[in-house]
Amino acid sequence: MADSSIDVVGSGQMLPVALDAEVRDLASQPGSKSPVKVSLDSGKGSLAVDGQFALTPLAFDGNLKMVDFSLPPLLGYIDAPGVGLLRSGTARAELKV
């Protein structure tokens, strides 16, 4: 899937997000691994997943990267005490999973 767009619904507003996804050689045989790539971009930051995915047993081995993800628009979709106190900020992360 390339050049797609989704709307994340929550907090009374929609957040448009660009979506690209690729999964190859998907198989349900135990131990089979499939390459997977997923990227999300809100225009105020991006999230990317790149690695190997297995259905049986369910597993993922790869990387998760978050770049300059603007927190206030994201947190507007979370109903938790104190979330509204954050007025600005960005998150960055690079994780090996």
mmCIF file of C-alpha atoms in Angstrom:
data_model
loop_
_atom_site.group_PDB
_atom_site.id
_atom_site.type_symbol
_atom_site.label_atom_id
_atom_site.label_comp_id
_atom_site.label_asym_id
_atom_site.label_seq_id
_atom_site.Cartn_x
_atom_site.Cartn_y
_atom_site.Cartn_z
ATOM 1 C CA MET A 1 0.000 0.000 0.000
ATOM 2 C CA ALA A 2 1.525 3.328 -0.994
ATOM 3 C CA ASP A 3 0.492 6.961 -0.753
ATOM 4 C CA SER A 4 -2.592 6.177 1.353
ATOM 5 C CA SER A 5 -4.243 8.356 3.938
ATOM 6 C CA ILE A 6 -6.285 7.551 7.043
ATOM 7 C CA ASP A 7 -8.119 9.715 9.554
ATOM 8 C CA VAL A 8 -7.543 8.909 13.213
ATOM 9 C CA VAL A 9 -10.735 9.699 15.101
ATOM 10 C CA GLY A 10 -10.806 10.828 18.699
ATOM 11 C CA SER A 11 -11.326 13.788 20.969
ATOM 12 C CA GLY A 12 -13.979 15.149 18.594
ATOM 13 C CA GLN A 13 -11.408 15.794 15.839
ATOM 14 C CA MET A 14 -9.870 13.833 13.005
ATOM 15 C CA LEU A 15 -6.112 13.641 12.541
ATOM 16 C CA PRO A 16 -5.146 12.935 8.906
ATOM 17 C CA VAL A 17 -2.193 10.555 8.654
ATOM 18 C CA ALA A 18 -0.307 9.418 5.540
ATOM 19 C CA LEU A 19 0.219 5.651 5.452
ATOM 20 C CA ASP A 20 2.623 3.436 3.502
ATOM 21 C CA ALA A 21 2.798 -0.295 4.219
ATOM 22 C CA GLU A 22 4.507 -3.296 2.656
ATOM 23 C CA VAL A 23 4.387 -6.946 3.712
ATOM 24 C CA ARG A 24 6.040 -9.620 1.578
ATOM 25 C CA ASP A 25 6.004 -13.415 1.597
ATOM 26 C CA LEU A 26 3.347 -13.712 4.318
ATOM 27 C CA ALA A 27 2.999 -17.344 5.461
ATOM 28 C CA SER A 28 1.328 -19.095 8.394
ATOM 29 C CA GLN A 29 3.884 -21.907 8.596
ATOM 30 C CA PRO A 30 5.459 -21.976 12.081
ATOM 31 C CA GLY A 31 8.692 -20.017 12.138
ATOM 32 C CA SER A 32 8.114 -18.321 8.757
ATOM 33 C CA LYS A 33 9.173 -14.669 8.779
ATOM 34 C CA SER A 34 7.900 -11.977 6.443
ATOM 35 C CA PRO A 35 9.546 -8.609 5.749
ATOM 36 C CA VAL A 36 7.310 -5.739 6.865
ATOM 37 C CA LYS A 37 7.594 -1.964 6.524
ATOM 38 C CA VAL A 38 5.014 0.534 7.785
ATOM 39 C CA SER A 39 5.318 4.302 7.921
ATOM 40 C CA LEU A 40 2.906 6.895 9.277
ATOM 41 C CA ASP A 41 3.323 10.643 8.797
ATOM 42 C CA SER A 42 1.013 13.209 10.361
ATOM 43 C CA GLY A 43 2.814 16.207 8.883
ATOM 44 C CA LYS A 44 3.908 16.888 12.462
ATOM 45 C CA GLY A 45 6.162 13.884 12.819
ATOM 46 C CA SER A 46 6.556 10.351 11.581
ATOM 47 C CA LEU A 47 6.599 6.788 12.836
ATOM 48 C CA ALA A 48 8.268 3.943 10.935
ATOM 49 C CA VAL A 49 8.461 0.191 11.559
ATOM 50 C CA ASP A 50 10.880 -1.999 9.597
ATOM 51 C CA GLY A 51 11.633 -5.639 10.309
ATOM 52 C CA GLN A 52 10.529 -9.272 10.172
ATOM 53 C CA PHE A 53 7.048 -10.446 11.224
ATOM 54 C CA ALA A 54 5.942 -14.002 12.075
ATOM 55 C CA LEU A 55 2.350 -15.187 12.469
ATOM 56 C CA THR A 56 3.087 -18.518 14.212
ATOM 57 C CA PRO A 57 4.197 -17.956 16.883
ATOM 58 C CA LEU A 58 3.316 -14.254 16.771
ATOM 59 C CA ALA A 59 6.594 -12.321 16.764
ATOM 60 C CA PHE A 60 8.340 -9.188 15.460
ATOM 61 C CA ASP A 61 12.042 -8.470 15.125
ATOM 62 C CA GLY A 62 13.017 -5.068 13.812
ATOM 63 C CA ASN A 63 13.189 -1.343 14.392
ATOM 64 C CA LEU A 64 10.718 1.330 15.439
ATOM 65 C CA LYS A 65 11.645 4.934 14.720
ATOM 66 C CA MET A 66 9.732 8.050 15.767
ATOM 67 C CA VAL A 67 10.955 11.381 14.363
ATOM 68 C CA ASP A 68 9.852 14.797 15.649
ATOM 69 C CA PHE A 69 6.384 13.551 16.572
ATOM 70 C CA SER A 70 4.422 16.548 17.839
ATOM 71 C CA LEU A 71 2.898 15.537 21.174
ATOM 72 C CA PRO A 72 -0.086 17.912 21.655
ATOM 73 C CA PRO A 73 -2.057 16.697 18.581
ATOM 74 C CA LEU A 74 -1.340 13.082 19.500
ATOM 75 C CA LEU A 75 -2.254 13.476 23.165
ATOM 76 C CA GLY A 76 -5.560 15.102 22.202
ATOM 77 C CA TYR A 77 -6.734 11.565 21.409
ATOM 78 C CA ILE A 78 -5.920 10.248 24.875
ATOM 79 C CA ASP A 79 -8.344 10.618 27.762
ATOM 80 C CA ALA A 80 -6.122 10.789 30.842
ATOM 81 C CA PRO A 81 -5.664 13.253 33.722
ATOM 82 C CA GLY A 82 -3.150 16.016 33.030
ATOM 83 C CA VAL A 83 -2.814 15.384 29.296
ATOM 84 C CA GLY A 84 -4.154 18.872 28.515
ATOM 85 C CA LEU A 85 -1.322 20.481 30.487
ATOM 86 C CA LEU A 86 1.240 19.686 27.778
ATOM 87 C CA ARG A 87 1.267 22.653 25.392
ATOM 88 C CA SER A 88 4.271 21.813 23.233
ATOM 89 C CA GLY A 89 6.866 19.144 22.728
ATOM 90 C CA THR A 90 8.123 16.537 20.320
ATOM 91 C CA ALA A 91 9.064 12.917 20.791
ATOM 92 C CA ARG A 92 11.944 11.068 19.158
ATOM 93 C CA ALA A 93 12.817 7.441 19.596
ATOM 94 C CA GLU A 94 14.760 4.729 17.867
ATOM 95 C CA LEU A 95 14.087 1.265 19.272
ATOM 96 C CA LYS A 96 15.298 -2.202 18.395
ATOM 97 C CA VAL A 97 12.431 -4.599 19.103
#
